[in-house]
Tab-separated table of C-alpha atoms and ligand atoms in Angstrom:
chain	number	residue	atom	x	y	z
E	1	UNK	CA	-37.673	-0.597	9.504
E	2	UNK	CA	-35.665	1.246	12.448
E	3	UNK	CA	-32.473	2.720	11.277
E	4	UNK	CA	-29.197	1.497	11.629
E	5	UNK	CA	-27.161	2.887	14.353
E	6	UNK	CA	-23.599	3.678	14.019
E	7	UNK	CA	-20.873	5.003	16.022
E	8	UNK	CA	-18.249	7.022	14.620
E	9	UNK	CA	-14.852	7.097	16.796
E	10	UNK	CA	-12.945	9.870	15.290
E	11	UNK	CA	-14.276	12.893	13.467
E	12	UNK	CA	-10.703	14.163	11.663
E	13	UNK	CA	-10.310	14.233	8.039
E	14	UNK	CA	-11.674	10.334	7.405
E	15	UNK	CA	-14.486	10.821	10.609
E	16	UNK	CA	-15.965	13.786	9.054
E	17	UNK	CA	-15.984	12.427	5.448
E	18	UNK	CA	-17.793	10.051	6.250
E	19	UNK	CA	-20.527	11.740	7.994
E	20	UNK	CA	-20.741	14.674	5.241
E	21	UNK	CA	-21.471	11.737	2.550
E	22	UNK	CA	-23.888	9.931	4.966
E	23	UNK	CA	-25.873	12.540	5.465
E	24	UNK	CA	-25.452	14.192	1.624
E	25	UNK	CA	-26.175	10.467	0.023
E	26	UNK	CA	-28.641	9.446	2.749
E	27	UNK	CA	-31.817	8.365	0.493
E	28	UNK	CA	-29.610	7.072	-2.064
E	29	UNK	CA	-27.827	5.338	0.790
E	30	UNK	CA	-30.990	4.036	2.244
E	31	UNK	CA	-32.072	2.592	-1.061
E	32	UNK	CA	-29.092	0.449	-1.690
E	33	UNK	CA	-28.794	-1.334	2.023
E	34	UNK	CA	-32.549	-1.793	2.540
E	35	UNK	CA	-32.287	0.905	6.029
E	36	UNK	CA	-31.588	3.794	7.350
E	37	UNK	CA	-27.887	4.338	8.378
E	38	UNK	CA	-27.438	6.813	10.833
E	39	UNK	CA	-24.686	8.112	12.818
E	40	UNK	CA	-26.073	8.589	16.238
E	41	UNK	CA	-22.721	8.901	17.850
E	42	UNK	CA	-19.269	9.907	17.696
E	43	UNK	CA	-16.185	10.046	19.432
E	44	UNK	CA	-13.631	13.263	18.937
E	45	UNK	CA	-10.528	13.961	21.404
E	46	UNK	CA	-11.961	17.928	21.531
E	47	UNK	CA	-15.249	18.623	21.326
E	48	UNK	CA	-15.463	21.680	20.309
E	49	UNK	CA	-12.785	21.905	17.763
E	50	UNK	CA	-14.040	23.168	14.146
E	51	UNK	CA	-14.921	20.659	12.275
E	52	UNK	CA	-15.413	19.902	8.487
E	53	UNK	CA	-18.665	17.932	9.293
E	54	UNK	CA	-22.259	18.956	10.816
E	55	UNK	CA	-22.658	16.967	13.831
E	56	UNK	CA	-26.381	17.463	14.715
E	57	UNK	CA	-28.835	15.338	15.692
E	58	UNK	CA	-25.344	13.345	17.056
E	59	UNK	CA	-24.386	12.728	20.335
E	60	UNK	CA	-20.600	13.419	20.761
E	61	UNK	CA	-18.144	12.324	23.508
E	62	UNK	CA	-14.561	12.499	24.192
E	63	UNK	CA	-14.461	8.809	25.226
E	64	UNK	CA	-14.441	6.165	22.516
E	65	UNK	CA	-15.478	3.850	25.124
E	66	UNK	CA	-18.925	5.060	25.701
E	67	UNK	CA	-19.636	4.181	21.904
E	68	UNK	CA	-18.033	0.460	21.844
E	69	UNK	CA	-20.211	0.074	24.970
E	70	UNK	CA	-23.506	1.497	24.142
E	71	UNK	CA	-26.296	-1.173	23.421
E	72	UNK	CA	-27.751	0.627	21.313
E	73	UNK	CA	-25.237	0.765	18.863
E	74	UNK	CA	-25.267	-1.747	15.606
E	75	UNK	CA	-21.879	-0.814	13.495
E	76	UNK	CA	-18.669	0.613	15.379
E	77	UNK	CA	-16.495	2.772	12.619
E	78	UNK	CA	-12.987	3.215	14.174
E	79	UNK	CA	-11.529	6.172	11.984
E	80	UNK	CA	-8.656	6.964	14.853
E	81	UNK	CA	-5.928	4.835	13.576
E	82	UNK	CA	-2.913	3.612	15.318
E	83	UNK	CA	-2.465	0.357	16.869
E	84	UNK	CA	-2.933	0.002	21.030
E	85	UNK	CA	-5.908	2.240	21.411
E	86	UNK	CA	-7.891	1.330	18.234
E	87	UNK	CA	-7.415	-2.593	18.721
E	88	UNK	CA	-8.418	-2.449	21.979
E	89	UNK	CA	-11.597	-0.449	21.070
E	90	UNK	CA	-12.397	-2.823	18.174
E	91	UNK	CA	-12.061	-5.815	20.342
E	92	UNK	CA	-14.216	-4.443	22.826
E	93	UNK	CA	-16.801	-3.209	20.137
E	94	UNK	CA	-16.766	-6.816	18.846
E	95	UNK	CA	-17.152	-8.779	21.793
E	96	UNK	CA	-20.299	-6.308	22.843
E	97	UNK	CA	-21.281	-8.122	19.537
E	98	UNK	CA	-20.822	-4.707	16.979
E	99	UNK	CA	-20.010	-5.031	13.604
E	100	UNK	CA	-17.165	-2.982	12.916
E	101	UNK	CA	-15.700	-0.933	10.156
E	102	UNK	CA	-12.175	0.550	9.992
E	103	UNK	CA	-10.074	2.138	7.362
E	104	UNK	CA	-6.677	1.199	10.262
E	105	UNK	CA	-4.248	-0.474	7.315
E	106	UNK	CA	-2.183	-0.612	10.630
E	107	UNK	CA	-4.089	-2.220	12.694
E	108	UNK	CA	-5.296	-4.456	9.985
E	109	UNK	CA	-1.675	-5.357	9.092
E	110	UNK	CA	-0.563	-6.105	12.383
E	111	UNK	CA	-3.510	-7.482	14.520
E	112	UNK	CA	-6.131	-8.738	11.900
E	113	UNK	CA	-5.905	-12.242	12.104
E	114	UNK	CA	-5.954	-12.151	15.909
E	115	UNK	CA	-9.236	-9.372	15.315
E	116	UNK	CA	-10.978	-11.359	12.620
E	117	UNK	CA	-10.867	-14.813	14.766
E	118	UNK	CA	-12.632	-12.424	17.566
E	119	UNK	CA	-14.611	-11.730	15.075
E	120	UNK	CA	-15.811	-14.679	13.671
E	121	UNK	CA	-16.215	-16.374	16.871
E	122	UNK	CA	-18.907	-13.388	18.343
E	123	UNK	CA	-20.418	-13.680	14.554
E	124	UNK	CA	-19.744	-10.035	13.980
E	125	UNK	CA	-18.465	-8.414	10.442
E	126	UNK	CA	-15.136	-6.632	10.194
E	127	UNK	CA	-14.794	-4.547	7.124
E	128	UNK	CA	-11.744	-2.176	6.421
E	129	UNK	CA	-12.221	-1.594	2.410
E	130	UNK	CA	-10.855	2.151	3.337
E	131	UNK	CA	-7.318	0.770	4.529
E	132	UNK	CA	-6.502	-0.034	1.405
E	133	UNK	CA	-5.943	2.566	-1.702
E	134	UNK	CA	-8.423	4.777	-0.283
E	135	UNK	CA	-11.649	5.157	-2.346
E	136	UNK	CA	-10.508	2.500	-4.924
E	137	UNK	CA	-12.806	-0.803	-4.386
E	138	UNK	CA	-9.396	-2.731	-4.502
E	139	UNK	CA	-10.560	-5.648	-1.798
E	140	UNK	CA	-14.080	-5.937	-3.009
E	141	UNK	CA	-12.524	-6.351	-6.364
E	142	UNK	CA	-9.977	-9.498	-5.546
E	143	UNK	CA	-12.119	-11.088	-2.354
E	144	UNK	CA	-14.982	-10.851	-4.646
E	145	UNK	CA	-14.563	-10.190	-8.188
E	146	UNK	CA	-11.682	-11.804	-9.186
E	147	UNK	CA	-12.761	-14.991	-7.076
E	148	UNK	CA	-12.652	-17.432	-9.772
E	149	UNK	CA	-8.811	-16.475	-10.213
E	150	UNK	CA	-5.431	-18.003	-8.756
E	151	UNK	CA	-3.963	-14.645	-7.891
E	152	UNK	CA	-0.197	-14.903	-9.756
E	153	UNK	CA	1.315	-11.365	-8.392
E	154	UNK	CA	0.083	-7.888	-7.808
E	155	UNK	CA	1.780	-4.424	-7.402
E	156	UNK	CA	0.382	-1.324	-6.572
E	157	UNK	CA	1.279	2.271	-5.744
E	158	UNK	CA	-0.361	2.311	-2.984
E	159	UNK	CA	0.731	5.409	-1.251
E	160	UNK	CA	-0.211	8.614	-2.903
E	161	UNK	CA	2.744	10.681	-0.559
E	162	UNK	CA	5.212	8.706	-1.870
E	163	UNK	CA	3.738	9.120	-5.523
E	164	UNK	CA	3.290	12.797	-5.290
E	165	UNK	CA	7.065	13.308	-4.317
E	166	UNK	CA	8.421	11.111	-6.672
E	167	UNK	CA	5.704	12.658	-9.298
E	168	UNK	CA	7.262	15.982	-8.024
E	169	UNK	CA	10.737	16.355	-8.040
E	170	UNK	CA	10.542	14.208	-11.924
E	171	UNK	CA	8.186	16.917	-13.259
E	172	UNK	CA	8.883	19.927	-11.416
E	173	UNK	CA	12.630	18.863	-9.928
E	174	UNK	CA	11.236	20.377	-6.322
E	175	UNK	CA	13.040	18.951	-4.007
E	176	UNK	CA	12.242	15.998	-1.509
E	177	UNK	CA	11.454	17.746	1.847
E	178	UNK	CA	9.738	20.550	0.091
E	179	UNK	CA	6.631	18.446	-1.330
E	180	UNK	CA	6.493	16.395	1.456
E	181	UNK	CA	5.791	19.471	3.860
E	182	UNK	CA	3.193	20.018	0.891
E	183	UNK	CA	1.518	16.268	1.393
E	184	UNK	CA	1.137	16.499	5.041
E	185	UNK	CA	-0.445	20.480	4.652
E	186	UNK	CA	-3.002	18.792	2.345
E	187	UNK	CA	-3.453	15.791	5.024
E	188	UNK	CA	-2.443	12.616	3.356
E	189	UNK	CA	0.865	11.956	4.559
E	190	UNK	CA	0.680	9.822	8.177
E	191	UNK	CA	1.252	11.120	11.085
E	192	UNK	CA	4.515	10.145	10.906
E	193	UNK	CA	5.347	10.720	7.649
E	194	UNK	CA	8.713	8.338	7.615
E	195	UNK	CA	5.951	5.653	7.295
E	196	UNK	CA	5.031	7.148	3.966
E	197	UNK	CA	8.280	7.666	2.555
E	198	UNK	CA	10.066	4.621	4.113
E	199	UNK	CA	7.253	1.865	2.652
E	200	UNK	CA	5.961	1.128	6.085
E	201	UNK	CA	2.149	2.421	5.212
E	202	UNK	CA	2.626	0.797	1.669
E	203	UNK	CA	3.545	-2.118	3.841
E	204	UNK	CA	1.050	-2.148	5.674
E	205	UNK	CA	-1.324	-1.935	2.644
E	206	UNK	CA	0.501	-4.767	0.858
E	207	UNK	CA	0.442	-6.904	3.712
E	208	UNK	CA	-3.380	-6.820	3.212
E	209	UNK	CA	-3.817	-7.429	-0.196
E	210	UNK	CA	-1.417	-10.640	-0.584
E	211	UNK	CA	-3.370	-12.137	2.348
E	212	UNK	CA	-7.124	-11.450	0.514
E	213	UNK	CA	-5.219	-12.335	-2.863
E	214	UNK	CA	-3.057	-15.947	-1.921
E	215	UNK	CA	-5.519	-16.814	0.954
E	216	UNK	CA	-2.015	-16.714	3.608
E	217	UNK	CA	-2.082	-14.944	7.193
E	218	UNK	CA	-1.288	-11.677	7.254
E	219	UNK	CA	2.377	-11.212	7.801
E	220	UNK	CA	3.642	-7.485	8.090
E	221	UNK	CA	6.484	-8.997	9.647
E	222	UNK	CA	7.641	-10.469	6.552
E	223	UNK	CA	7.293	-7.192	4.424
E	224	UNK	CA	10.342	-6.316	2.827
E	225	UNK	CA	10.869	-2.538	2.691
E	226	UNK	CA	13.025	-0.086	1.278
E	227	UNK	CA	11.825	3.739	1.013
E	228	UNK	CA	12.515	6.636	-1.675
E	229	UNK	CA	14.799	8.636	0.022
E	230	UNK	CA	17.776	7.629	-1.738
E	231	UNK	CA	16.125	8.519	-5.495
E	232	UNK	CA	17.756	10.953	-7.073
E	233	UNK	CA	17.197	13.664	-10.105
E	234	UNK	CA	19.879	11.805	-11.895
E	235	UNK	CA	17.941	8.463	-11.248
E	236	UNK	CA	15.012	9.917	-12.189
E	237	UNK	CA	16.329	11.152	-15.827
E	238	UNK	CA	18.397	8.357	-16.599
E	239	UNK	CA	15.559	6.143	-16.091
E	240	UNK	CA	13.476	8.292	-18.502
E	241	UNK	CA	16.131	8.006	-20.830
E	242	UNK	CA	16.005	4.145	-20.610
E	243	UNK	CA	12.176	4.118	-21.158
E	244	UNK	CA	11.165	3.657	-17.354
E	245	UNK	CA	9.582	5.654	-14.307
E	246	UNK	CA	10.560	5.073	-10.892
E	247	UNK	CA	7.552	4.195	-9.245
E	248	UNK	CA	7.158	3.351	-5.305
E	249	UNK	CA	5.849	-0.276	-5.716
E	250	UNK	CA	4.038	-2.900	-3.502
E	251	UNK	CA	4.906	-6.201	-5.075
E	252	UNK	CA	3.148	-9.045	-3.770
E	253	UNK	CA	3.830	-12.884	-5.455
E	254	UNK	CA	3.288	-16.093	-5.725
E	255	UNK	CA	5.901	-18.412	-6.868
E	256	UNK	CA	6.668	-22.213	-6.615
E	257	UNK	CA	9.132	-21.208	-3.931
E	258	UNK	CA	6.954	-19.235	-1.783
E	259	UNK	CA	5.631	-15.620	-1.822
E	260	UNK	CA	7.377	-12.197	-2.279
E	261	UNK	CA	6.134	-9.306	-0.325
E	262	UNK	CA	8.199	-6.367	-0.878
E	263	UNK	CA	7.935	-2.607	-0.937
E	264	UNK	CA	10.568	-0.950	-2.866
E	265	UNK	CA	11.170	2.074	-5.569
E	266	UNK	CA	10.495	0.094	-9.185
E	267	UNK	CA	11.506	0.960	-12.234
E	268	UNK	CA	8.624	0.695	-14.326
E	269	UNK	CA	8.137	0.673	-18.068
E	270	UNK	CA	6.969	4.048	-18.870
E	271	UNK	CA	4.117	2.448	-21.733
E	272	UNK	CA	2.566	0.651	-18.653
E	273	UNK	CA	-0.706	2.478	-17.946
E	274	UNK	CA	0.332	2.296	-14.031
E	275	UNK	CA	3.828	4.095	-14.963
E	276	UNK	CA	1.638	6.972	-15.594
E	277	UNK	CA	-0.315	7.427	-12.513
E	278	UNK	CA	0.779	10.745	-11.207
E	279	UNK	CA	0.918	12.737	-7.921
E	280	UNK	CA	-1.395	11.307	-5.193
E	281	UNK	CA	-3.418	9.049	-6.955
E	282	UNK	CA	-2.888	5.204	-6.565
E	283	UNK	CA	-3.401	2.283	-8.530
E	284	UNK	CA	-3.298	-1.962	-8.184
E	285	UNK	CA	-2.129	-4.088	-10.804
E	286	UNK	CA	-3.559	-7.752	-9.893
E	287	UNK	CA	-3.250	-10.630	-12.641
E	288	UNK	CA	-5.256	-13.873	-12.437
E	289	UNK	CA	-4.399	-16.873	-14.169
E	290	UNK	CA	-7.935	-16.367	-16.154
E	291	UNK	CA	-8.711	-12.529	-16.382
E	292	UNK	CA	-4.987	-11.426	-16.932
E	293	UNK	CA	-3.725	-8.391	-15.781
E	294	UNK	CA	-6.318	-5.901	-14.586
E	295	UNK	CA	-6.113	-2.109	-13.333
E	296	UNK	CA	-7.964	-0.522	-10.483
E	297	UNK	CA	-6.903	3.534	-10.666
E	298	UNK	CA	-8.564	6.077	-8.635
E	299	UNK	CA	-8.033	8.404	-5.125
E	300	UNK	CA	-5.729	6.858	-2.542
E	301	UNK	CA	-6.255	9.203	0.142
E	302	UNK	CA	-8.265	12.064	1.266
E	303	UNK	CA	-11.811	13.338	3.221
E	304	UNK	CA	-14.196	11.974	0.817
E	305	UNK	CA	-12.441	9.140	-1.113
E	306	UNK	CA	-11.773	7.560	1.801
E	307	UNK	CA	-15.255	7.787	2.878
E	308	UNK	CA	-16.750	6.428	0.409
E	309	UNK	CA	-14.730	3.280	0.855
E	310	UNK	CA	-15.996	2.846	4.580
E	311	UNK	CA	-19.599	3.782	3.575
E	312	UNK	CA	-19.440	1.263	0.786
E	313	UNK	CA	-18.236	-1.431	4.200
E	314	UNK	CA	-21.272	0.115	5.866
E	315	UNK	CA	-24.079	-1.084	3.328
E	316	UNK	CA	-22.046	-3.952	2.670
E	317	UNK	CA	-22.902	-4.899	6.607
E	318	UNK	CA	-26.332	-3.557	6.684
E	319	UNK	CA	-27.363	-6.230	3.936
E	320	UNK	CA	-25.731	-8.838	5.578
E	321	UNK	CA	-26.628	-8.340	9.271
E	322	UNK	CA	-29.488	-10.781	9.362
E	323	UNK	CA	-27.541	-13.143	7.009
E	324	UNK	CA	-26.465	-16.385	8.162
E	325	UNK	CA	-22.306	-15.346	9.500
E	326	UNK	CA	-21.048	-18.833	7.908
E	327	UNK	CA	-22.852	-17.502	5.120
E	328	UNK	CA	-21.167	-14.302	4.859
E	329	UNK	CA	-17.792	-13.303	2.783
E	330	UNK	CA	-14.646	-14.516	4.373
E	331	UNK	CA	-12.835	-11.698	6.197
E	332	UNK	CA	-9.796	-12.668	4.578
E	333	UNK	CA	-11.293	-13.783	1.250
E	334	UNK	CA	-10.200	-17.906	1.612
E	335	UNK	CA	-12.491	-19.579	4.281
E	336	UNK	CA	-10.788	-19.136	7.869
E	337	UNK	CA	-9.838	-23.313	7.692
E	338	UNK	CA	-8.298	-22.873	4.341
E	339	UNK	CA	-5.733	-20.229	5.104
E	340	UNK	CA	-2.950	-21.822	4.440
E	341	UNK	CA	0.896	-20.335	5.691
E	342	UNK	CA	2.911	-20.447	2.742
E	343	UNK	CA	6.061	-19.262	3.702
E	344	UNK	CA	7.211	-15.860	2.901
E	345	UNK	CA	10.880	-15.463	0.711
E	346	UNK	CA	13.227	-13.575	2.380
E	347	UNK	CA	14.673	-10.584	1.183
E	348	UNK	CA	17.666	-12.604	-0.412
E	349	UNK	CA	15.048	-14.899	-2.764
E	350	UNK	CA	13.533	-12.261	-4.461
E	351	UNK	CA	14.410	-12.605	-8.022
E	352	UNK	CA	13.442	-9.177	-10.054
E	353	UNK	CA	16.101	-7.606	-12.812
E	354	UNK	CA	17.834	-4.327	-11.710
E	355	UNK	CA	19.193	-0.890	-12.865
E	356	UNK	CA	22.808	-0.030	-11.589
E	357	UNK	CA	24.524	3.221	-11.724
E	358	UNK	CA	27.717	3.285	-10.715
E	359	UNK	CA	30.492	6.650	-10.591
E	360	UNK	CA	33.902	4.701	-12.273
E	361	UNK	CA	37.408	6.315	-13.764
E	362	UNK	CA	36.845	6.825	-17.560
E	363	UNK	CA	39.850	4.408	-18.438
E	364	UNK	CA	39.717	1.390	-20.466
E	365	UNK	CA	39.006	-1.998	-18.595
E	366	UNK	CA	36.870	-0.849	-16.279
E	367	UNK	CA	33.523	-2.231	-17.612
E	368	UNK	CA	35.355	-5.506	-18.479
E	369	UNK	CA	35.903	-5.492	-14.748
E	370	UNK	CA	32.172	-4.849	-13.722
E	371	UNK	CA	31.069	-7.225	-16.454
E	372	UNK	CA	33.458	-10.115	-15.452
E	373	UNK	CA	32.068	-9.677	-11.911
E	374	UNK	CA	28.375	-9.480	-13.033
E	375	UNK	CA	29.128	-12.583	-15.331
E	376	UNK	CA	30.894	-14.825	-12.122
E	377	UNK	CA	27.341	-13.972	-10.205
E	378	UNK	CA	25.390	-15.341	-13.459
E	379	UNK	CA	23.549	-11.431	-14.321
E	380	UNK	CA	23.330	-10.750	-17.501
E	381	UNK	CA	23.307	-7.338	-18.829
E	382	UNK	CA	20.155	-5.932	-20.531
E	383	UNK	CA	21.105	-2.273	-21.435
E	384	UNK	CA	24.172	0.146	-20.650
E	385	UNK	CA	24.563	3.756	-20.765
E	386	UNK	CA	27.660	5.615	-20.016
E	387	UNK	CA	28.073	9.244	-19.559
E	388	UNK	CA	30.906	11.239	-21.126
E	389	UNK	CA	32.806	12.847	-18.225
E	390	UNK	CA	31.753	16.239	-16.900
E	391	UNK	CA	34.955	19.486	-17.777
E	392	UNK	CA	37.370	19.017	-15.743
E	393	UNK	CA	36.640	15.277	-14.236
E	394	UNK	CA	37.908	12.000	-15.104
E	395	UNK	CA	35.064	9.713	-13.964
E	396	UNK	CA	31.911	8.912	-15.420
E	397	UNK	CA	28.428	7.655	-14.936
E	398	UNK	CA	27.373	4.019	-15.975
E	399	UNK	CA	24.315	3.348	-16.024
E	400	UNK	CA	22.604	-0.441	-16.790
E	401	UNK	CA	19.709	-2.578	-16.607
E	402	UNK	CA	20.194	-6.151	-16.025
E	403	UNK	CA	18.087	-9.069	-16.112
E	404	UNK	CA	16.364	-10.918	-13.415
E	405	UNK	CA	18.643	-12.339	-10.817
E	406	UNK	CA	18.183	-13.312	-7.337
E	407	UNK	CA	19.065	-10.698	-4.132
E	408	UNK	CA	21.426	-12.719	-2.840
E	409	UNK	CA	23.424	-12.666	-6.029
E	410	UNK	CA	22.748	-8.863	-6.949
E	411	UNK	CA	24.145	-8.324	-3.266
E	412	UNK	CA	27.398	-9.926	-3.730
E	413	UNK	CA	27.913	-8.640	-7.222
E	414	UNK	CA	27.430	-5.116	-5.843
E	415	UNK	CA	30.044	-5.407	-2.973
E	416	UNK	CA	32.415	-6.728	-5.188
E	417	UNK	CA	32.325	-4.116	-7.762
E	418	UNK	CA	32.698	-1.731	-4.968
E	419	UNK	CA	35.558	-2.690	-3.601
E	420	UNK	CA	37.611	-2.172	-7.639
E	421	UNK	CA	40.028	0.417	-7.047
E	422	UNK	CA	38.333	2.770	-10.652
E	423	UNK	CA	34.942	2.478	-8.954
E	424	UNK	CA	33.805	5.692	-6.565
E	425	UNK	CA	31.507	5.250	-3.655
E	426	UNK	CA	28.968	3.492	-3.402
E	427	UNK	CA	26.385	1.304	-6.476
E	428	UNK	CA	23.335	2.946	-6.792
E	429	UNK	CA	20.602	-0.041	-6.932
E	430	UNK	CA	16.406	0.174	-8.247
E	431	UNK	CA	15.061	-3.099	-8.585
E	432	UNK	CA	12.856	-2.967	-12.106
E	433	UNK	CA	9.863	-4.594	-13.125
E	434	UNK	CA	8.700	-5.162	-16.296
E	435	UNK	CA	4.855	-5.725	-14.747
E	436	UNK	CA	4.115	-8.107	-18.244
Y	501	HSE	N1	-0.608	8.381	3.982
Y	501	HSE	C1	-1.425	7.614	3.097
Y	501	HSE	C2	-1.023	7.956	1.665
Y	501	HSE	C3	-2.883	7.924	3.345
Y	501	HSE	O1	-0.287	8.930	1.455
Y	501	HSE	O2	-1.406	7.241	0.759
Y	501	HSE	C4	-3.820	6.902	2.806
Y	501	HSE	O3	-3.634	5.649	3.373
């Protein structure tokens, strides 16, 4: 049988991955999808920029368009991320009737449900296993594996820059800046790194996974997101000292009153297995209503990981090509008619418990007065710490953990206890998850 043709747009970090384990795995390759896969072209912005791939035997071009044009091109992997340039490339690949693969969480996030009806309609595939947790089979797991389930929550840490900082500065106490500048030398930050550190690429990620896991449109839009900039050393250890790490979490559920989809730093127990996934690794927590929880732990990022998530996509289309497309697994897990919109909760419904710290005069009355307030909004206390006060200061740190409360009440609480005249600045606030 002839070999399959693909076209690689981007040979960078992901690009050239993927062309090293094509060409190291080929036979191996070849005997799980049936054929041949071959990269016969590929796109690069330079062309003769040093590479950490051989390119022989390929054909290389600076214009992606050549490649979403060419006839005689089968599978169209779009490895150059970003939104205006890749969707319009993927579009054009799938109307020219190309199966397409793409690790683009972005582009996913923000333009799938408008790419996957393209897709459907021209009969074509559209695989992006790679935009989520790297080499971790996360989507094949819940659009396939878990398929019997009702999805009741998942939460992930699904950005290894974030995790490595936070990993870090509680390990080593380096500071923030300094091991970010070390995440983006090694090449997994983004190219913008605020979108790792702010929750906007764990967004993205989440995004994807509550849509394959409730069957709902993907709504990035909806994404609540809060970043780990404001985490401190003293966070850090107090947490520790309460039996919790502060993990960068995608939470994604499904309640009676509609679904959560937030990105936030958690505290997590620390006797979870996920509190102890360190530096960039990631891992995805998803429990079904029959399997319970389950853990999916491996390499969130990087040349090769990543790779082997989009070559995983490529055999996955290679046995299907011939295959009846109404035949095929959903894009989106659900069938495209049974997608339904449940609405998304805004940041205010999110129920979840929390840990406080607050900076407050070391004089009596002064808890009664955060506890009366706390007690008015209905939050109940679940553990308290307070510091003795450092020489030659009168205030103190108090620390606590509530239990779960809604947003909207947490919110009010909080501006209330700031404004008592023994209270200093501002309430420091980590929403915590017990992830039973
Ligand atoms: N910037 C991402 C991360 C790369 O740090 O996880 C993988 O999506």
């Amino acid at each position: 049988m002839k070999p399959v043709k693909v076209g690689v747009l981007g040979l960078g970090t992901v690009g050239g991955g993927t062309v090293n384990v094509l060409k190291r795995n080929a036979e191996e390759i070849a005997r799980r999808a049936g054929r041949e896969i071959l990269v016969s072209r590929a796109s690069a912005r330079h062309l003769t920029q040093q590479r950490i791939c051989d390119t022989q035997g390929m054909s290389l071009t600076v214009d992606p368009f050549e490649i979403v044009n060419d006839p005689d091109i089968d599978v169209v992997v779009e490895l150059i991320g970003g939104y205006d340039l890749a969707k319009q490339l993927v579009l054009t690949a799938i109307a020219n009737g190309k199966h397409v693969v793409t690790a683009n969480k972005a582009l996913i996030a923000l333009h799938g449900n408008e790419i996957f009806a393209a897709a459907s309609k021209k009969g074509v595939m559209v695989m992006f296993e790679a935009a989520v947790a790297g080499g971790i089979p996360i989507i094949k797991a819940i659009r396939e594996g878990l398929s019997g389930n009702r999805i009741k929550w998942l939460a992930g840490i699904i950005n290894g820059t974030g995790n490595f900082i936070l990993t870090e500065m509680r390990d080593k106490g380096r500071d923030f800046a300094d091991v970010l500048a070390e995440a983006q030398a090694l090449g997994y930050a983004e190219a913008d790194p605020t979108f790792d550190v702010e929750g906007i690429d764990a967004g993205h990620k989440l995004t994807i996974l509550a849509s394959i896991a409730f069957g709902i449109p993907l709504r990035f839009d909806k994404v609540f997101t809060e970043g780990i900039t404001q985490i401190t050393r003293a966070d850090v250890e107090y947490a520790e000292e309460l039996g919790y790490r502060i993990k960068h979490l995608g939470v994604a559920r499904n309640t009676e009153q509609g679904v959560e989809l937030r990105v936030h730093p958690t505290l997590i127990p620390k006797r979870r297995l996920i509190a102890n996934v360190d530096g960039v690794m990631n891992a995805v927590l998803v429990c079904g209503d029959a399997v319970g929880p389950t853990l999916y732990y491996g390499a969130g990022a990087g040349a090769e990981p990543t790779a082997s998530a989009v070559v995983a996509d490529l055999v996955d289309v290679v046995r299907a090509m011939t295959s009846d497309p109404e035949n095929r697994v959903p894009h989106l897990a659900f069938q495209a008619n049974a997608i339904v919109d449940t609405p998304v909760l805004s940041a205010d419904d999110i129920k979840t418990a929390y840990y406080l710290r607050l900076t407050a005069e070391d004089k009596p009355g002064v808890l009664a007065d955060v506890s009366r307030i706390l007690a008015a909004h209905q939050i109940s206390i679940e553990a308290l710490i307070q510091k003795e006060p450092l020489a030659g200061e009168s205030s103190v740190p108090i620390i606590m953990l509530t239990q779960q409360t809604l947003e909207k009440e947490m919110n009010a609480a909080i501006a209330e206890i700031e404004t008592l005249a023994t209270v200093t600045g501002k309430v420091a606030r980590i929403r915590l998850e017990t992830l039973g």
